[in-house]
GROMACS .gro file of N, CA and C in nm:
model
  297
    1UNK      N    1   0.083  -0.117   0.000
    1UNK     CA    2   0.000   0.000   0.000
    1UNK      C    3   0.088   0.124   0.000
    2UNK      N    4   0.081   0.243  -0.050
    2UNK     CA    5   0.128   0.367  -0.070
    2UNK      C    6   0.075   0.465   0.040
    3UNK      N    7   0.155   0.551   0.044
    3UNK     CA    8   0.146   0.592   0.191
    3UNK      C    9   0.083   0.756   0.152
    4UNK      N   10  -0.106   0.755   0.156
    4UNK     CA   11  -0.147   0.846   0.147
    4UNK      C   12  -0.211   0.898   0.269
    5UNK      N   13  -0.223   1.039   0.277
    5UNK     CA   14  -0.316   1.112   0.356
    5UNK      C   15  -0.497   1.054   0.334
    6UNK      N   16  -0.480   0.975   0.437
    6UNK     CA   17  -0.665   0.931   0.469
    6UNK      C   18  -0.746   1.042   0.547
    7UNK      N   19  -0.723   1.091   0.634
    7UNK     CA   20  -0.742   1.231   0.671
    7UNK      C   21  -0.672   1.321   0.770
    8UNK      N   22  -0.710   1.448   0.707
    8UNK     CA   23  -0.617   1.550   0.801
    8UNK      C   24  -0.689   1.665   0.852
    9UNK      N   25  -0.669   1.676   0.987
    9UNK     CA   26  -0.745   1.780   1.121
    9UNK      C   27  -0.673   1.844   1.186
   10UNK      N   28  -0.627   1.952   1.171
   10UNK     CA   29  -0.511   2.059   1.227
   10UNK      C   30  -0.410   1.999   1.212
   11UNK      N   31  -0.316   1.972   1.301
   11UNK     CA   32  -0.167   1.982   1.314
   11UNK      C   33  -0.146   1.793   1.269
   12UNK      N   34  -0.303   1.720   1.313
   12UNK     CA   35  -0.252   1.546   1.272
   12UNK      C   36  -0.299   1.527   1.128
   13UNK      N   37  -0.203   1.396   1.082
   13UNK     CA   38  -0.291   1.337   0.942
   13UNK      C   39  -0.268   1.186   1.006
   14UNK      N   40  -0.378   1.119   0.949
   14UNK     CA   41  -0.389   0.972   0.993
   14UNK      C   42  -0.385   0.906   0.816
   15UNK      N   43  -0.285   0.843   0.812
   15UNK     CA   44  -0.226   0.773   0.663
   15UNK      C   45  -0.184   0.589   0.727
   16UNK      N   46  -0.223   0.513   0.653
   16UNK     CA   47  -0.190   0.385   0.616
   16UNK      C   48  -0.042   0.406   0.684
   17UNK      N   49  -0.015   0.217   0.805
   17UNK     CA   50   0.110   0.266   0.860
   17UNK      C   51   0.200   0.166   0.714
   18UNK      N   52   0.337   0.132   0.780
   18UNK     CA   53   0.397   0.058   0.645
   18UNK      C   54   0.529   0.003   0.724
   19UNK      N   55   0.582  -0.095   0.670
   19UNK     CA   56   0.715  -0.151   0.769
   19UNK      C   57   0.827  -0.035   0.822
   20UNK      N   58   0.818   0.083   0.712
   20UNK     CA   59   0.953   0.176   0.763
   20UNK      C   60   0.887   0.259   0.849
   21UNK      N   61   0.754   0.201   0.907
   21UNK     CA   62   0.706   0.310   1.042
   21UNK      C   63   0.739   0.237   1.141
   22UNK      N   64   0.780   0.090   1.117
   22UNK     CA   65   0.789   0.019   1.237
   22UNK      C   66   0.942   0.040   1.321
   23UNK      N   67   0.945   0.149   1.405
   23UNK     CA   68   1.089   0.163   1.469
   23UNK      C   69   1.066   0.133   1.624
   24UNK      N   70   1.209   0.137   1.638
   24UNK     CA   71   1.203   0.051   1.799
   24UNK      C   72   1.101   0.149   1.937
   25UNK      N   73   1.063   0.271   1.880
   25UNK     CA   74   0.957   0.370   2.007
   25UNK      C   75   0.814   0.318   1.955
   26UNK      N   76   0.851   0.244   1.863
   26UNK     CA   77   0.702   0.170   1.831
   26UNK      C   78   0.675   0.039   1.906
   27UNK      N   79   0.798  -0.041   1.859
   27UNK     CA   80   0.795  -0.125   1.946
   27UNK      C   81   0.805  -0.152   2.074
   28UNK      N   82   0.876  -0.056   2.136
   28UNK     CA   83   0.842  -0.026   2.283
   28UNK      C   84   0.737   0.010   2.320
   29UNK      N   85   0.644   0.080   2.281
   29UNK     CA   86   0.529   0.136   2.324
   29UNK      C   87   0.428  -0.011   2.333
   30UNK      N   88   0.467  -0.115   2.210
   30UNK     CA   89   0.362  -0.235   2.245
   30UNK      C   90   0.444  -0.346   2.366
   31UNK      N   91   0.566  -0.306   2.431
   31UNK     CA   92   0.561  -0.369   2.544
   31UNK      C   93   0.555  -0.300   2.664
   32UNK      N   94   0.520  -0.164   2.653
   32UNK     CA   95   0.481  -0.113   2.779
   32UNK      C   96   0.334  -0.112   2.835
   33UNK      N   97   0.355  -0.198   2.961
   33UNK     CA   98   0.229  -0.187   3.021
   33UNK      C   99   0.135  -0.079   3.002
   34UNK      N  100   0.201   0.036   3.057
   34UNK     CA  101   0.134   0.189   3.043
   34UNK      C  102   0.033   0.191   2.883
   35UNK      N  103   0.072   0.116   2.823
   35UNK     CA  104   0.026   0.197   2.685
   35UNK      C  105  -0.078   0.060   2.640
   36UNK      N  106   0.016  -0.125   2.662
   36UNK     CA  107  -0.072  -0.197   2.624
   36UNK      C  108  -0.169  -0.256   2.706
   37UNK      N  109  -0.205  -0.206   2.775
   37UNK     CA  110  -0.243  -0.270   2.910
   37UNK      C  111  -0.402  -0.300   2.845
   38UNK      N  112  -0.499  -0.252   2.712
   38UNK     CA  113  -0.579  -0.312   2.660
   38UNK      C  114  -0.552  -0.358   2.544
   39UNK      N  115  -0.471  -0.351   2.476
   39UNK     CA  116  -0.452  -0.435   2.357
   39UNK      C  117  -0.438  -0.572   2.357
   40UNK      N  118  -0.433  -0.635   2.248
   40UNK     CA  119  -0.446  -0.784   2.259
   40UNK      C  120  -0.267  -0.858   2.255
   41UNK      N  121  -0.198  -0.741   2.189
   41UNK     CA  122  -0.061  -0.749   2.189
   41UNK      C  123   0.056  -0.760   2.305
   42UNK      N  124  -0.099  -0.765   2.419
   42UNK     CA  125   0.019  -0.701   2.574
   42UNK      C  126   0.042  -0.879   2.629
   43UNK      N  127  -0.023  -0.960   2.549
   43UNK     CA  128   0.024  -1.114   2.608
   43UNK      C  129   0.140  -1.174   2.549
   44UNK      N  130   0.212  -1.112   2.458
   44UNK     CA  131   0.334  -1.165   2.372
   44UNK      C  132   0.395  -1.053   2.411
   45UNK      N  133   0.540  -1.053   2.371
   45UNK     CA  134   0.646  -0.986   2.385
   45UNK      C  135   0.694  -0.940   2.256
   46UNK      N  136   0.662  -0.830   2.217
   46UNK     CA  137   0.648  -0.752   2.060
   46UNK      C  138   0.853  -0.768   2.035
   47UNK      N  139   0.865  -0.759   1.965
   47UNK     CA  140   1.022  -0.725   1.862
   47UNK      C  141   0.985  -0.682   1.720
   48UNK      N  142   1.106  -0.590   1.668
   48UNK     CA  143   1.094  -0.552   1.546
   48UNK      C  144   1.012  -0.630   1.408
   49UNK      N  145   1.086  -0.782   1.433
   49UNK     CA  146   0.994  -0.852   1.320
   49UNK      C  147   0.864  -0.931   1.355
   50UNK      N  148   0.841  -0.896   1.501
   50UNK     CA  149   0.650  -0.938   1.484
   50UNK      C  150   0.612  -0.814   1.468
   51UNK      N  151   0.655  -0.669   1.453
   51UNK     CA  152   0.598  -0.614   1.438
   51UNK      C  153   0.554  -0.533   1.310
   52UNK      N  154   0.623  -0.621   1.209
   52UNK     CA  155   0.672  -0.574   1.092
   52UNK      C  156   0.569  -0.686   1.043
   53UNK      N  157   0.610  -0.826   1.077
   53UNK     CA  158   0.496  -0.920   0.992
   53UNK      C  159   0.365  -0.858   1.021
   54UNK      N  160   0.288  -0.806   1.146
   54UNK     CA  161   0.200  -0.738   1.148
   54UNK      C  162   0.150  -0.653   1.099
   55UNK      N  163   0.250  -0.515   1.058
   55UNK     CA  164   0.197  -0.453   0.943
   55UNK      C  165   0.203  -0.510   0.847
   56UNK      N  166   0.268  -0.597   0.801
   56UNK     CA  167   0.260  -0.653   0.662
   56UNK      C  168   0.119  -0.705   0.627
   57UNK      N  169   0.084  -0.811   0.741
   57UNK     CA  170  -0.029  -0.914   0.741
   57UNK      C  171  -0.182  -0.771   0.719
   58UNK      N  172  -0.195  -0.688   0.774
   58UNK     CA  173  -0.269  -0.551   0.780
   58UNK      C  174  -0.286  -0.504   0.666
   59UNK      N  175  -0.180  -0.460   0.608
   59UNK     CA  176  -0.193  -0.408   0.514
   59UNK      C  177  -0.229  -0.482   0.334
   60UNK      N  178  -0.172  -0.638   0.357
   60UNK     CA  179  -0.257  -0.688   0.310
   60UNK      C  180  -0.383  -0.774   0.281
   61UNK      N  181  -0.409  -0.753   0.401
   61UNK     CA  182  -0.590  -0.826   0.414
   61UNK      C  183  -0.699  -0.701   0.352
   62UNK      N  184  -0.775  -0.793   0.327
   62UNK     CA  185  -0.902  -0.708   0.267
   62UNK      C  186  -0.989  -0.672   0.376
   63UNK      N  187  -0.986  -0.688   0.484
   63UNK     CA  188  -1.119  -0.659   0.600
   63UNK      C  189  -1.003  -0.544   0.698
   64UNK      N  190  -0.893  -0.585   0.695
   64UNK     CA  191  -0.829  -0.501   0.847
   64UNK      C  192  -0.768  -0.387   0.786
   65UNK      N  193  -0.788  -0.244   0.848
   65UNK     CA  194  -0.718  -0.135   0.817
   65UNK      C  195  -0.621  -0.076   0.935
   66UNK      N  196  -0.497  -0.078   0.903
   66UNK     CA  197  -0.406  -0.030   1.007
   66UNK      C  198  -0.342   0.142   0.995
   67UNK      N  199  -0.394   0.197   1.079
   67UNK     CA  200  -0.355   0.370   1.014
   67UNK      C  201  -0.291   0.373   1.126
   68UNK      N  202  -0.137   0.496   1.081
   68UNK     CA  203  -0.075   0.546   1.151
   68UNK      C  204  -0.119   0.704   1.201
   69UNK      N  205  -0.153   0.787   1.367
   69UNK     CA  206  -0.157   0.881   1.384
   69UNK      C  207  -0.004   0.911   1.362
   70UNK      N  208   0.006   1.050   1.285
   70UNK     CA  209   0.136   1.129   1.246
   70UNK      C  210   0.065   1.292   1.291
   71UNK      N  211   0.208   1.319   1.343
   71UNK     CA  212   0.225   1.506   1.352
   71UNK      C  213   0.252   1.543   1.246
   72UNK      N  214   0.188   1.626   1.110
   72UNK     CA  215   0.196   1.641   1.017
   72UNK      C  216   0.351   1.708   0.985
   73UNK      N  217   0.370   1.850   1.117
   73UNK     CA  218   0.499   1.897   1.081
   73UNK      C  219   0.658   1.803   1.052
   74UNK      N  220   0.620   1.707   1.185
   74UNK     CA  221   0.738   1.660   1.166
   74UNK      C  222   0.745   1.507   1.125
   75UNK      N  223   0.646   1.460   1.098
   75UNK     CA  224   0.561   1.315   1.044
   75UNK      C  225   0.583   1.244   1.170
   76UNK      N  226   0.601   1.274   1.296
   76UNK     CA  227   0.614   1.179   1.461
   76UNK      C  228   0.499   1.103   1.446
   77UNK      N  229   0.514   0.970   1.438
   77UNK     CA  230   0.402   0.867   1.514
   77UNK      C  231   0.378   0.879   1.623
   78UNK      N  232   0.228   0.878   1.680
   78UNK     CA  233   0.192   0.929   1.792
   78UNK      C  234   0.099   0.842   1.861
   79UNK      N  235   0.061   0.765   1.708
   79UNK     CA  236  -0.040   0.643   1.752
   79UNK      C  237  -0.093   0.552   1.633
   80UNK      N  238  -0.156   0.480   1.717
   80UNK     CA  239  -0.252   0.420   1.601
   80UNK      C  240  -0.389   0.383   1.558
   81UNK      N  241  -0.477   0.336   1.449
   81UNK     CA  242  -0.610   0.298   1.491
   81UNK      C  243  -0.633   0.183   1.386
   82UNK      N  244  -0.706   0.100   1.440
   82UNK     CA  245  -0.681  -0.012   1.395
   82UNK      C  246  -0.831  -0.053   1.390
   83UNK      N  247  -0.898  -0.076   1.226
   83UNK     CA  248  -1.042  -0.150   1.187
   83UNK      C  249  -1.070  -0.239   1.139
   84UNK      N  250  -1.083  -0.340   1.193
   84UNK     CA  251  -1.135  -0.453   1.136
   84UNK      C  252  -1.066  -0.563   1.214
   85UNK      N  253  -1.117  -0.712   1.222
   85UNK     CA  254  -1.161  -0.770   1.106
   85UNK      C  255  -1.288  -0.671   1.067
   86UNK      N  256  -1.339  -0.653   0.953
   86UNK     CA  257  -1.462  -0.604   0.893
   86UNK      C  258  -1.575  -0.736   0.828
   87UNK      N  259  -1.658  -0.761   0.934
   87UNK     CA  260  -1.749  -0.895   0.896
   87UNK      C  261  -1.871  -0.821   0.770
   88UNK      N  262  -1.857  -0.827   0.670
   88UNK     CA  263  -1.960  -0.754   0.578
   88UNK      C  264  -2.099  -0.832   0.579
   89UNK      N  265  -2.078  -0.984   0.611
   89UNK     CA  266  -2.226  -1.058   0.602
   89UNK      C  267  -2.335  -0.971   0.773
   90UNK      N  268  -2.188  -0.951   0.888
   90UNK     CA  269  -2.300  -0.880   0.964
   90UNK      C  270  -2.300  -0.802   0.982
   91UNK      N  271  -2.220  -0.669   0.931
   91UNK     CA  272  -2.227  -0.517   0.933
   91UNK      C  273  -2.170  -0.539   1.049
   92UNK      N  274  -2.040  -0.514   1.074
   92UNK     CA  275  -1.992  -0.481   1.238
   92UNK      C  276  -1.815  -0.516   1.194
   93UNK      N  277  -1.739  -0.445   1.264
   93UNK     CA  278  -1.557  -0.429   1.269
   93UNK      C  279  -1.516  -0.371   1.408
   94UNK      N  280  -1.401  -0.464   1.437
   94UNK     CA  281  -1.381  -0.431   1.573
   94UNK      C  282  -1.293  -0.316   1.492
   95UNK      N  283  -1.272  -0.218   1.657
   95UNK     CA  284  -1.188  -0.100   1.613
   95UNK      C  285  -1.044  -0.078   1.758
   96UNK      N  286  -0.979  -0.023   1.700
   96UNK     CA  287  -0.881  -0.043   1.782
   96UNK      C  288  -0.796   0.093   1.836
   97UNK      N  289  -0.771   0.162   1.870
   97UNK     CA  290  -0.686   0.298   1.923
   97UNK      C  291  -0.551   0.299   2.059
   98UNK      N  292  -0.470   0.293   2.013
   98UNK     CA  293  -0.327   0.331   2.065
   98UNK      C  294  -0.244   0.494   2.019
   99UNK      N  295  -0.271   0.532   2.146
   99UNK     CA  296  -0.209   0.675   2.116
   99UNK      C  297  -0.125   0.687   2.252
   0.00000   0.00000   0.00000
């Protein structure tokens, strides 16, 4: 996937994340309690390449959308939001937010 502006609201844009977003304050943030303490990611012990097959696996499924929050000035990841699986037979997608 190509890394476009999905939308932008003052100072953030939220764009599709991609493996060269995956750096190690990323990956720290999914083993800190403080941050995963509801995600589903806080029962494994994240490293660079589960976190990379993860965006990979995201970005190419047809139901899950993985967006990166960015500070537009300086493109800082700040977070993330995460939709789907997307069940279309019952109208309903889990949704996900890490900031």
């Amino acid at each position: 996937m190509s890394d476009f502006i999905v939308l932008k609201s003052g100072p953030l844009i939220l764009r599709e994340i991609n493996i060269n977003d995956v750096t190690k304050k990323y990956v720290n943030w999914l083993n800190d309690p403080d941050v995963n303490q509801h995600l589903e990611s806080r029962f494994v012990l994240q490293n660079d390449s589960t976190v990379k097959n993860f965006v990979e696996d995201c970005n190419k499924s047809k139901t899950v959308f993985l967006f990166g929050i960015f500070i537009e000035k300086n493109n800082k990841h700040i977070g993330n939001i995460k939709l789907g699986p997307i069940n279309k037979y019952h109208n309903h997608a889990e949704i996900g937010l890490m900031i």
